[in-house]
Short mmCIF file of N, CA and C in Angstrom, two decimals:
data_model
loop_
_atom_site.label_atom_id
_atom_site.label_comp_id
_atom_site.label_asym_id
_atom_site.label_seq_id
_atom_site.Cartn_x
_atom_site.Cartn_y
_atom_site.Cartn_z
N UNK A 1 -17.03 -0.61 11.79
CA UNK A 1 -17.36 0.07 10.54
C UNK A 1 -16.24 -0.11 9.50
N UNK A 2 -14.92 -0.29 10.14
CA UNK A 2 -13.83 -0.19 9.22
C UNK A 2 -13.88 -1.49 9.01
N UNK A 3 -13.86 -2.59 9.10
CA UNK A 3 -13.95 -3.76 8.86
C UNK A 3 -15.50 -4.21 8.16
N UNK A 4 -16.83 -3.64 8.17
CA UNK A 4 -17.73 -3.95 7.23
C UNK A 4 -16.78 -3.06 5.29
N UNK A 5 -16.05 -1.72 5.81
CA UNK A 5 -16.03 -1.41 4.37
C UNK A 5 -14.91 -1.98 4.12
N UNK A 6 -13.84 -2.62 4.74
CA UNK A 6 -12.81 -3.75 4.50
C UNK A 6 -13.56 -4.28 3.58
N UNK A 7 -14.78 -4.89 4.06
CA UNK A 7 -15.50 -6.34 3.34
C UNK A 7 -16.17 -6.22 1.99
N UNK A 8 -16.89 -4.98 2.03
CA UNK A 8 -17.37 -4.45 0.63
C UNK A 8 -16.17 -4.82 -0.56
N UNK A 9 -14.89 -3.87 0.09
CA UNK A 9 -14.11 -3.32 -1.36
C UNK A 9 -13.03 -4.81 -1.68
N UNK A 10 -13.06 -5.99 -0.47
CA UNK A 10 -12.43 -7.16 -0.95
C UNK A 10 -13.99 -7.70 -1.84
N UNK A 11 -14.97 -7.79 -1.23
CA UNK A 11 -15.82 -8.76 -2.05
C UNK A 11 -16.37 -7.80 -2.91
N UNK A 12 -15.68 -6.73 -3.68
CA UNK A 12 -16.02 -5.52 -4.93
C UNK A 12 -17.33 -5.55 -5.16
N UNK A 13 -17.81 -4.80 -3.65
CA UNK A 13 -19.21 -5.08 -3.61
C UNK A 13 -19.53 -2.88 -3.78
N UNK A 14 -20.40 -2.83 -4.57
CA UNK A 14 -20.26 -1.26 -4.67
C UNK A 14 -20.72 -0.52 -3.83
N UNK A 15 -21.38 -1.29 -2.77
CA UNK A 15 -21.70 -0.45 -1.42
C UNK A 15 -20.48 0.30 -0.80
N UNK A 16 -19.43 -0.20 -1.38
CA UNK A 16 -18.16 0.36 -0.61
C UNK A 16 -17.72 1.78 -0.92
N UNK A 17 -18.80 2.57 -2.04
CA UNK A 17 -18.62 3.94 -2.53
C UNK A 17 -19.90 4.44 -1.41
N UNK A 18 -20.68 3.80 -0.49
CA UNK A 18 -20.98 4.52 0.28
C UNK A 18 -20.52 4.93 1.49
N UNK A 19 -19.30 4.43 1.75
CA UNK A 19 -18.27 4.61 2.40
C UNK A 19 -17.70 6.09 2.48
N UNK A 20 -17.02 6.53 1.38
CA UNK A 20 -16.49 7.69 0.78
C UNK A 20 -16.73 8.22 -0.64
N UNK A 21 -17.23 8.92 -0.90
CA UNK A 21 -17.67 9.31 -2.32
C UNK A 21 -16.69 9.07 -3.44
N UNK A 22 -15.75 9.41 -2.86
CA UNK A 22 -14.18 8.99 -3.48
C UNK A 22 -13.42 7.49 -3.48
N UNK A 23 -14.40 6.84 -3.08
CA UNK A 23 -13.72 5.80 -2.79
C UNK A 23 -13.85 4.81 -4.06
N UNK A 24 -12.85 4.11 -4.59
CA UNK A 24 -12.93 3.69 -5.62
C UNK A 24 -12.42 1.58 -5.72
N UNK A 25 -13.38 1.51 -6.02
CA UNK A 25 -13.22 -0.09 -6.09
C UNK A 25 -11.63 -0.45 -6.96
N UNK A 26 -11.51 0.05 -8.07
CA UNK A 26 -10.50 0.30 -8.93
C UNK A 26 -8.88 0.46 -8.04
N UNK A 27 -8.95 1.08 -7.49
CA UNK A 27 -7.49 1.54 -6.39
C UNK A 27 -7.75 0.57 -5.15
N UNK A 28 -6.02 0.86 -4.90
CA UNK A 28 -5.68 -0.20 -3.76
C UNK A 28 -5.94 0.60 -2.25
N UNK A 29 -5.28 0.16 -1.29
CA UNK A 29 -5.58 0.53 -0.33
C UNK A 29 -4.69 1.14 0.72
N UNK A 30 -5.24 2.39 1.47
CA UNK A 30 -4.12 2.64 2.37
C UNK A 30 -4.18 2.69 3.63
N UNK A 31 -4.01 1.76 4.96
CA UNK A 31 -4.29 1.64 6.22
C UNK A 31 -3.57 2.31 7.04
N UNK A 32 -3.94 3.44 7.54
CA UNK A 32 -3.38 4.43 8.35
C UNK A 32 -3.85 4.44 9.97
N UNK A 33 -3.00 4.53 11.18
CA UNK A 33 -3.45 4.47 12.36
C UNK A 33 -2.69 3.86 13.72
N UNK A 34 -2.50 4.24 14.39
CA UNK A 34 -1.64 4.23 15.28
C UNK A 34 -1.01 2.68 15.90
N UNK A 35 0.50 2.50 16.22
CA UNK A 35 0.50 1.00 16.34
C UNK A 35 -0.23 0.08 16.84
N UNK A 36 -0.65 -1.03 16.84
CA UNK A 36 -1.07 -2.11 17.18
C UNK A 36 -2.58 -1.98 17.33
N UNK A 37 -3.06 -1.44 15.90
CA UNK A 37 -4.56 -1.33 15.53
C UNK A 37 -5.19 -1.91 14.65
N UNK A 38 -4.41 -2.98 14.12
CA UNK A 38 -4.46 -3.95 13.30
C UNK A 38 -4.54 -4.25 11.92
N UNK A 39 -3.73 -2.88 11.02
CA UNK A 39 -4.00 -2.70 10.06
C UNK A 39 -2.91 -4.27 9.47
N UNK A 40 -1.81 -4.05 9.53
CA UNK A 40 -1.09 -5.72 8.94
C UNK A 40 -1.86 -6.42 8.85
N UNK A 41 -2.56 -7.34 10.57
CA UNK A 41 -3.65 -7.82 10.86
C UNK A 41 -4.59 -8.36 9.94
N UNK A 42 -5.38 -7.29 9.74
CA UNK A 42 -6.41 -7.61 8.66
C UNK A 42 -6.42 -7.15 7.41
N UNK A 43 -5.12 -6.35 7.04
CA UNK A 43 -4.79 -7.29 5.44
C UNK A 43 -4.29 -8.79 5.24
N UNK A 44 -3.33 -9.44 6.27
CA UNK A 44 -3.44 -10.85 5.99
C UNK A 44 -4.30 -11.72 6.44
N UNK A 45 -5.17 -11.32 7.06
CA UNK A 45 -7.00 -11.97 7.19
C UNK A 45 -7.34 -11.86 5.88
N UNK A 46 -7.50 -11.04 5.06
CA UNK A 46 -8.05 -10.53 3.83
C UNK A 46 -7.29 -11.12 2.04
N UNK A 47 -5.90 -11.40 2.70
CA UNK A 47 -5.19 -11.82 1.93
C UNK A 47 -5.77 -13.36 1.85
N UNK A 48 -5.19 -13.92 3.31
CA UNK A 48 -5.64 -15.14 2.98
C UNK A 48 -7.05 -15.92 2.47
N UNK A 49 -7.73 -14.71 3.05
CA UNK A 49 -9.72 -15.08 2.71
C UNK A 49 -9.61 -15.07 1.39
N UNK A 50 -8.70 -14.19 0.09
CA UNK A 50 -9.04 -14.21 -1.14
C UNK A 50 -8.04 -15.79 -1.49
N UNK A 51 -7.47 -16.08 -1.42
CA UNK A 51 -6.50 -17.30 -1.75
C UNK A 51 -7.92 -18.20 -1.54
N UNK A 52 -8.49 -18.47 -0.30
CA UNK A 52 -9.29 -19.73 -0.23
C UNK A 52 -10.59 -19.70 -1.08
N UNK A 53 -10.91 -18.04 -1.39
CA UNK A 53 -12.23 -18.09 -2.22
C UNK A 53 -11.50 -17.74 -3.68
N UNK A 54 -10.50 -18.20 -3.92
CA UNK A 54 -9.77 -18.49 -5.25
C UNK A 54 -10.15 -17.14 -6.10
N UNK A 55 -9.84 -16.29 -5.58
CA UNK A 55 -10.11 -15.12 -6.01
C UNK A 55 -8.66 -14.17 -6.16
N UNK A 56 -8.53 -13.06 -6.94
CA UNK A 56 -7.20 -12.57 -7.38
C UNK A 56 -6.53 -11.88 -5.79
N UNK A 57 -5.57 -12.13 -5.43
CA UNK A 57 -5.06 -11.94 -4.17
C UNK A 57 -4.11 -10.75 -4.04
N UNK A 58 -2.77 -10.38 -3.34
CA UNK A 58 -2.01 -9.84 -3.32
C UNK A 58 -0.79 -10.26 -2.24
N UNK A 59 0.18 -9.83 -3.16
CA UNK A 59 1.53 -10.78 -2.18
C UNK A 59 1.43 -9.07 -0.82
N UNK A 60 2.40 -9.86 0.35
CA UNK A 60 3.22 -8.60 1.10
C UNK A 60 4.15 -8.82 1.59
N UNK A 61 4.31 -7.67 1.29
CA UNK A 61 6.11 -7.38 1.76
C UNK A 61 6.30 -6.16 2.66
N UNK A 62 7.10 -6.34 3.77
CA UNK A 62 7.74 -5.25 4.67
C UNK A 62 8.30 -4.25 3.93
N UNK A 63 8.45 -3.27 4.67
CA UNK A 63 9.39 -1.74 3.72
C UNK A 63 10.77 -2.19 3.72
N UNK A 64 10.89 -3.56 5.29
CA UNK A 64 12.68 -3.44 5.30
C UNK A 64 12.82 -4.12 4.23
N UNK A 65 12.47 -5.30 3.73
CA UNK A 65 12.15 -6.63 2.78
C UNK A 65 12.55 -5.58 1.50
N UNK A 66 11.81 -4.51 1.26
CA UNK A 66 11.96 -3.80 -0.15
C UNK A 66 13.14 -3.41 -0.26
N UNK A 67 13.60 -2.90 0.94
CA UNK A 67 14.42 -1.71 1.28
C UNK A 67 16.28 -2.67 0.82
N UNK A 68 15.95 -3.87 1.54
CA UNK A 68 17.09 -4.47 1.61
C UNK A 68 17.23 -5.31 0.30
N UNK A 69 15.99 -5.64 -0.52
CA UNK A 69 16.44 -6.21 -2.02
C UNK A 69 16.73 -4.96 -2.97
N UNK A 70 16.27 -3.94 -2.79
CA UNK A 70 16.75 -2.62 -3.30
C UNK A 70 18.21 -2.46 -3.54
N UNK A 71 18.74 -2.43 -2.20
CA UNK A 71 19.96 -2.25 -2.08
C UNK A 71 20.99 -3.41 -2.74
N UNK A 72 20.28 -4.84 -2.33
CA UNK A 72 21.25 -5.60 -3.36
C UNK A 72 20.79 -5.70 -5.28
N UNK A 73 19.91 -5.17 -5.65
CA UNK A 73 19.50 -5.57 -6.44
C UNK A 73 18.87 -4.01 -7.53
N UNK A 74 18.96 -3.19 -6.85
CA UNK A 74 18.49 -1.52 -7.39
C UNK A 74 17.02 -1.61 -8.05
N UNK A 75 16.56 -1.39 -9.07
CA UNK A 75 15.21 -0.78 -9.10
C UNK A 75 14.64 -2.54 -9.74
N UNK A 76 15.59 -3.29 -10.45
CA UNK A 76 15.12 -4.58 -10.90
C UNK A 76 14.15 -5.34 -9.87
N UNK A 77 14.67 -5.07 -8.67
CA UNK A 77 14.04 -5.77 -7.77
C UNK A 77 12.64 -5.62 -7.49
N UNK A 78 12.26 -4.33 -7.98
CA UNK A 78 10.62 -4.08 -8.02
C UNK A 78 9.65 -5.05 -9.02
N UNK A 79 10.40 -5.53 -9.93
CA UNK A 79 9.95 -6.40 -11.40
C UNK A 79 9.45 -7.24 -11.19
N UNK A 80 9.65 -8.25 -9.79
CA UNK A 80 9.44 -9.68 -9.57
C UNK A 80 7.87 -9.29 -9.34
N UNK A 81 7.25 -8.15 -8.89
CA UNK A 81 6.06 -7.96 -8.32
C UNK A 81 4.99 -7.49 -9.32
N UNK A 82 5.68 -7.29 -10.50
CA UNK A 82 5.39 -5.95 -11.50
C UNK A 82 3.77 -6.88 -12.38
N UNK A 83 3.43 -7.77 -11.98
CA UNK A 83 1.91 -8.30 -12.76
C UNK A 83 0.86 -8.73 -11.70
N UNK A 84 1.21 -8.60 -10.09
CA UNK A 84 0.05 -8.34 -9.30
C UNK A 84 -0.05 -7.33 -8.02
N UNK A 85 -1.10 -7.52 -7.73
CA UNK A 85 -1.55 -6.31 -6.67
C UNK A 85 0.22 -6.66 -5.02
N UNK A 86 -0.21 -5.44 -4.81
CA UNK A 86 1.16 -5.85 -3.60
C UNK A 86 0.75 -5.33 -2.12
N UNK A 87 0.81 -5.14 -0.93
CA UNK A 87 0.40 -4.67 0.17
C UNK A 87 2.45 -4.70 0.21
N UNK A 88 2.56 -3.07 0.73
CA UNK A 88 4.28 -2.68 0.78
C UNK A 88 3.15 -2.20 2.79
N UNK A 89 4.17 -2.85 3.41
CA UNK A 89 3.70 -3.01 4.89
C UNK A 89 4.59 -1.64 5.78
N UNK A 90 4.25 -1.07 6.63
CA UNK A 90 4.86 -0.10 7.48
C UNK A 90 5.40 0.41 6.85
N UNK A 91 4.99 1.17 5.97
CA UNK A 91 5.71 2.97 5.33
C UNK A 91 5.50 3.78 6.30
N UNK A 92 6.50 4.56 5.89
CA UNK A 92 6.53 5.06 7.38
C UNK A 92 8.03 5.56 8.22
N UNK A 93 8.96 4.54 7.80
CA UNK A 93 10.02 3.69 8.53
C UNK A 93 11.18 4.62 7.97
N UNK A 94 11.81 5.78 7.79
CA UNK A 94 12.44 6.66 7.78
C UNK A 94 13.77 6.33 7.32
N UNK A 95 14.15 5.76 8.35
CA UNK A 95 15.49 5.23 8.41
C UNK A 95 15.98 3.88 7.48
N UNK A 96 14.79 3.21 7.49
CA UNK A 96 14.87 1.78 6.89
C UNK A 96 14.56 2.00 4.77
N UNK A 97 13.83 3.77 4.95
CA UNK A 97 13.11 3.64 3.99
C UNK A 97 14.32 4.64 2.77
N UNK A 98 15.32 5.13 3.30
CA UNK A 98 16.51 6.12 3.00
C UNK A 98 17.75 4.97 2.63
N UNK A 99 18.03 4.22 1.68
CA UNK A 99 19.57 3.62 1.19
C UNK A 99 20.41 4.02 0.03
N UNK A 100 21.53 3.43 0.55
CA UNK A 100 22.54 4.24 -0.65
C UNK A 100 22.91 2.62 -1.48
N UNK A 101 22.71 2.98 -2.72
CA UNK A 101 23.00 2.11 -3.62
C UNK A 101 24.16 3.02 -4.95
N UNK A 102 25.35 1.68 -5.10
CA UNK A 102 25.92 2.48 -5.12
C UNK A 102 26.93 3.83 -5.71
N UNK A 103 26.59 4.34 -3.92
CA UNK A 103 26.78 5.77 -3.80
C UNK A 103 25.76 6.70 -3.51
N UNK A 104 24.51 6.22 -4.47
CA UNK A 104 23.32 7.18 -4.52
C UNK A 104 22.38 6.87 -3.14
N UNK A 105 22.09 8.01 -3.05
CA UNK A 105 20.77 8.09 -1.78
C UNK A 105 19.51 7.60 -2.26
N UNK A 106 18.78 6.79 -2.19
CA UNK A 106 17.27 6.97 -2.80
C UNK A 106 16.55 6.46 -1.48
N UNK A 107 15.41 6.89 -2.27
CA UNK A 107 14.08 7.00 -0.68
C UNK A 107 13.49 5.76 -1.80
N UNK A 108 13.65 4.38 -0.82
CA UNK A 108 13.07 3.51 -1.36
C UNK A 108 11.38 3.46 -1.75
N UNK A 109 10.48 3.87 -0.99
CA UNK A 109 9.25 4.18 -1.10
C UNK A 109 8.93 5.01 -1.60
N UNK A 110 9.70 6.01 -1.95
CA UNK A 110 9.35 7.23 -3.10
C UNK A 110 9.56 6.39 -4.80
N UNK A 111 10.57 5.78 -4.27
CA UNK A 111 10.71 4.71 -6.02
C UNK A 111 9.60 3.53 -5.98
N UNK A 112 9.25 3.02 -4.63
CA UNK A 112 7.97 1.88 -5.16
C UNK A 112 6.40 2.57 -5.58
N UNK A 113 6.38 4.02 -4.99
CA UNK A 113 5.32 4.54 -5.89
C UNK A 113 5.22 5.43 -6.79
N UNK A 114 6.36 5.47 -7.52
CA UNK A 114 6.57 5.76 -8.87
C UNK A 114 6.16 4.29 -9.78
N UNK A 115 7.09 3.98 -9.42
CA UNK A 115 7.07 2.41 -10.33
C UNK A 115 5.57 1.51 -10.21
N UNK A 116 4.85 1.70 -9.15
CA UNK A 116 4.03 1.03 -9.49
C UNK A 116 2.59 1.67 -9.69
N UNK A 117 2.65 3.55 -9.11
CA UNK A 117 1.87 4.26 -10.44
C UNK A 117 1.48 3.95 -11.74
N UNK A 118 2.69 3.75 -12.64
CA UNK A 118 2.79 3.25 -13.47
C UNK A 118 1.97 2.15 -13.98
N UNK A 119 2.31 0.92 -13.20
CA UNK A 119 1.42 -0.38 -13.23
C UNK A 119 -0.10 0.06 -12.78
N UNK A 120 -0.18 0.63 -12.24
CA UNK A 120 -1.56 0.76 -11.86
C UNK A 120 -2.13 1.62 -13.27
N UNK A 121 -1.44 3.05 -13.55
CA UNK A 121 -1.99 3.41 -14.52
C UNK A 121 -2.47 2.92 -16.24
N UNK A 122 -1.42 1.78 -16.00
CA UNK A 122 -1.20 1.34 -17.26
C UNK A 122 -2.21 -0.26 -17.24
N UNK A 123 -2.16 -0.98 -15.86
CA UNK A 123 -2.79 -2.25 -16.30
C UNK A 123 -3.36 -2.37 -15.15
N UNK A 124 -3.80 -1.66 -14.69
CA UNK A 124 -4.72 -1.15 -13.16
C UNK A 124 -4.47 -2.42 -11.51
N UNK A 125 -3.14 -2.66 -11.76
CA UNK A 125 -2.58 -3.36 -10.98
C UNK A 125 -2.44 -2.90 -9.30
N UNK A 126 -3.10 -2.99 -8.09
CA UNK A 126 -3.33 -2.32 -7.22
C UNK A 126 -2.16 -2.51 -6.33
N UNK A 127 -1.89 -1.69 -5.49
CA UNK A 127 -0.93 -1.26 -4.56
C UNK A 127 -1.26 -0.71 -2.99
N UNK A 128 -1.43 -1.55 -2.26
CA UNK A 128 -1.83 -1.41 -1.23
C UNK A 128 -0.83 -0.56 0.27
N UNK A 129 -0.85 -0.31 1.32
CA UNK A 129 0.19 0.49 2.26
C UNK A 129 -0.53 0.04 3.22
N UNK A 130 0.24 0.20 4.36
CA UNK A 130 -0.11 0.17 6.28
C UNK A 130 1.01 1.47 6.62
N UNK A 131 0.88 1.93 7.64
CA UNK A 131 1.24 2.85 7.72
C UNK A 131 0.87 3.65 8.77
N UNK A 132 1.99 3.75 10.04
CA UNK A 132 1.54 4.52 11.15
C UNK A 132 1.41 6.03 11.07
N UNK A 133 1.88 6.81 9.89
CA UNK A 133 1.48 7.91 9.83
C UNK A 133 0.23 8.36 9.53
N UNK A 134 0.14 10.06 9.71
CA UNK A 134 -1.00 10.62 9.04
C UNK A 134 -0.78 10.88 8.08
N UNK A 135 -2.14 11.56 7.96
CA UNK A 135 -2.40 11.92 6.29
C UNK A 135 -1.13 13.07 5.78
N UNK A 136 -1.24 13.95 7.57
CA UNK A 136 -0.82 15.66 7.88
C UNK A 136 0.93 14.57 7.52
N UNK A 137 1.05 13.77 8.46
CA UNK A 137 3.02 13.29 8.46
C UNK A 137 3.30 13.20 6.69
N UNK A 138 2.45 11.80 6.13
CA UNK A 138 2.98 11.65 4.68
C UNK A 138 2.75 13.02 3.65
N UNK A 139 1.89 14.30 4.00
CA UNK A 139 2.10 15.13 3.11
C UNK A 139 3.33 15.73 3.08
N UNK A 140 3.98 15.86 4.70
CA UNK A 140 4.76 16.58 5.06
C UNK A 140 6.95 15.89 4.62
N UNK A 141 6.39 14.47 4.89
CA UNK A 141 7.63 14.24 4.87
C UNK A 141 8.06 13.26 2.83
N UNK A 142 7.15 12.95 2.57
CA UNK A 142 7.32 13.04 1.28
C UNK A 142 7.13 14.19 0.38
N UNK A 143 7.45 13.85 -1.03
CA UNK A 143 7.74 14.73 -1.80
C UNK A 143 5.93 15.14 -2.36
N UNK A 144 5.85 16.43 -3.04
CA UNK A 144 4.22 16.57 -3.35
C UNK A 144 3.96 15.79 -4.56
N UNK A 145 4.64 15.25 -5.45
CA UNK A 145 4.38 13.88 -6.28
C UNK A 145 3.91 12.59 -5.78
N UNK A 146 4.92 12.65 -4.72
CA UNK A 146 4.44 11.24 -4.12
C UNK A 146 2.94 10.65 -3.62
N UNK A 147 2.54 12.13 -2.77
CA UNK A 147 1.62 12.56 -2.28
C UNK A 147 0.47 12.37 -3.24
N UNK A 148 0.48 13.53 -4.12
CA UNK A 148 -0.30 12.91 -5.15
C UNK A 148 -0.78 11.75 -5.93
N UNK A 149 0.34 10.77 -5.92
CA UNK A 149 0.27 9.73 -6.17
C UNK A 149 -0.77 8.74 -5.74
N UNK A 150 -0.07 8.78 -4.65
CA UNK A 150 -0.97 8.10 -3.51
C UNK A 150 -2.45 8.34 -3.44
N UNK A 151 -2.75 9.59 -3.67
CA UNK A 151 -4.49 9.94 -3.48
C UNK A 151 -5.53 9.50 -5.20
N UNK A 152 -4.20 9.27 -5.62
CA UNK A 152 -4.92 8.76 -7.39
C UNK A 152 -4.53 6.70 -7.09
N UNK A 153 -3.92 6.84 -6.42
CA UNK A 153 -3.93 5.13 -5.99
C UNK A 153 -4.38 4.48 -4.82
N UNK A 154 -4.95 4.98 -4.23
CA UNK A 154 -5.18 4.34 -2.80
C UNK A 154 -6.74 4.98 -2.45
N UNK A 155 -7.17 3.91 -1.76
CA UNK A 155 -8.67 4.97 -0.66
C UNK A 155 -7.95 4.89 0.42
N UNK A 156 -8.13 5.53 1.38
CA UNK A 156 -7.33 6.23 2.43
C UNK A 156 -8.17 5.54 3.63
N UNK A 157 -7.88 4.46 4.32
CA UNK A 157 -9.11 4.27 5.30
C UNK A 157 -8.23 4.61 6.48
N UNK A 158 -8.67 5.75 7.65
CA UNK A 158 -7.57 4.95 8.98
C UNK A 158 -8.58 4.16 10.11
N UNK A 159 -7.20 3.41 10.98
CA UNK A 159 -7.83 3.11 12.57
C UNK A 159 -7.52 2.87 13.26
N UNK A 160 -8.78 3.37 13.78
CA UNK A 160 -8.24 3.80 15.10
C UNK A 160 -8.30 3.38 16.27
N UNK A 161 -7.55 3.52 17.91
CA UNK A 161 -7.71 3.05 18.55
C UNK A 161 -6.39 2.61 19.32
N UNK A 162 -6.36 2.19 20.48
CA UNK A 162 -5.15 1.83 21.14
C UNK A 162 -4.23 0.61 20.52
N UNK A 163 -3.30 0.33 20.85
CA UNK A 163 -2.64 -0.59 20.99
C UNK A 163 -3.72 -1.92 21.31
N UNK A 164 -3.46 -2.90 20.53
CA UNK A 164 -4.70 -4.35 21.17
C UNK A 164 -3.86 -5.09 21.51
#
């Protein structure tokens, strides 16, 4: 089931609002669900399927990948991404997702969805997530902006299932 409404909202087919009433062709996506359930997986199935049907795609990048041009490079480093859709991979990552630049503490993933709120609000540029938490973890351990954020940018799909 999660993989027919995968298919709708890549081929922006509007059956995919029968999915979730809320669900919006317009916003990116957020894959939630326990490790090795294939959310990475089949966003780069999905990635690559839009490249070959020459259709508008999206780059991805790991949280460490963000985390560590962050640190050499501070918020500039978000810019290189700043005119297409992005899949930011395993949020989630606590430790990887907390650097000091310097001196300052910042929660790198609290600054990539600020910044690309923004892009989305302004030139409806989508922003995609994977993500072994819940809905209950990310309310809890981010900030209630962030949170918010996220539910005005993302459809929320999870899945589920063991380890494959």
């Amino acid at each position: 089931n999660e993989i027919k409404c995968l298919n709708t909202y890549f081929m922006q087919d509007e059956k995919f609002h029968s999915y979730n009433d809320f669900f919006d062709l317009g916003k990116g996506l957020m894959l939630l669900g326990p490790v090795g359930t294939g959310k990475t997986l089949l966003m780069r199935i999905w990635q690559r399927f839009m490249l070959y049907k020459d259709k508008k795609t999206f780059s991805i990048l790991h949280i460490n990948a963000l985390a560590n041009n962050y640190i050499e490079q501070g918020a500039s480093s978000l810019e290189k991404y700043n005119q297409k859709d992005l899949l930011v991979d395993d949020i989630g990552l606590f430790d990887k997702e907390d650097v000091k630049r310097w001196g300052n503490q910042t929660n790198v993933f609290e600054e990539i969805v600020m910044y690309r709120y923004e892009k989305f609000i302004d030139n409806g540029i989508r922003t995609h997530f994977t993500t072994n938490l819940t809905v209950e973890q990310i309310e809890k351990e981010y900030n209630p902006r962030i949170w918010s954020r996220l539910k005005e940018m993302c459809n929320m799909i999870p899945l589920v299932g063991s380890d494959r």
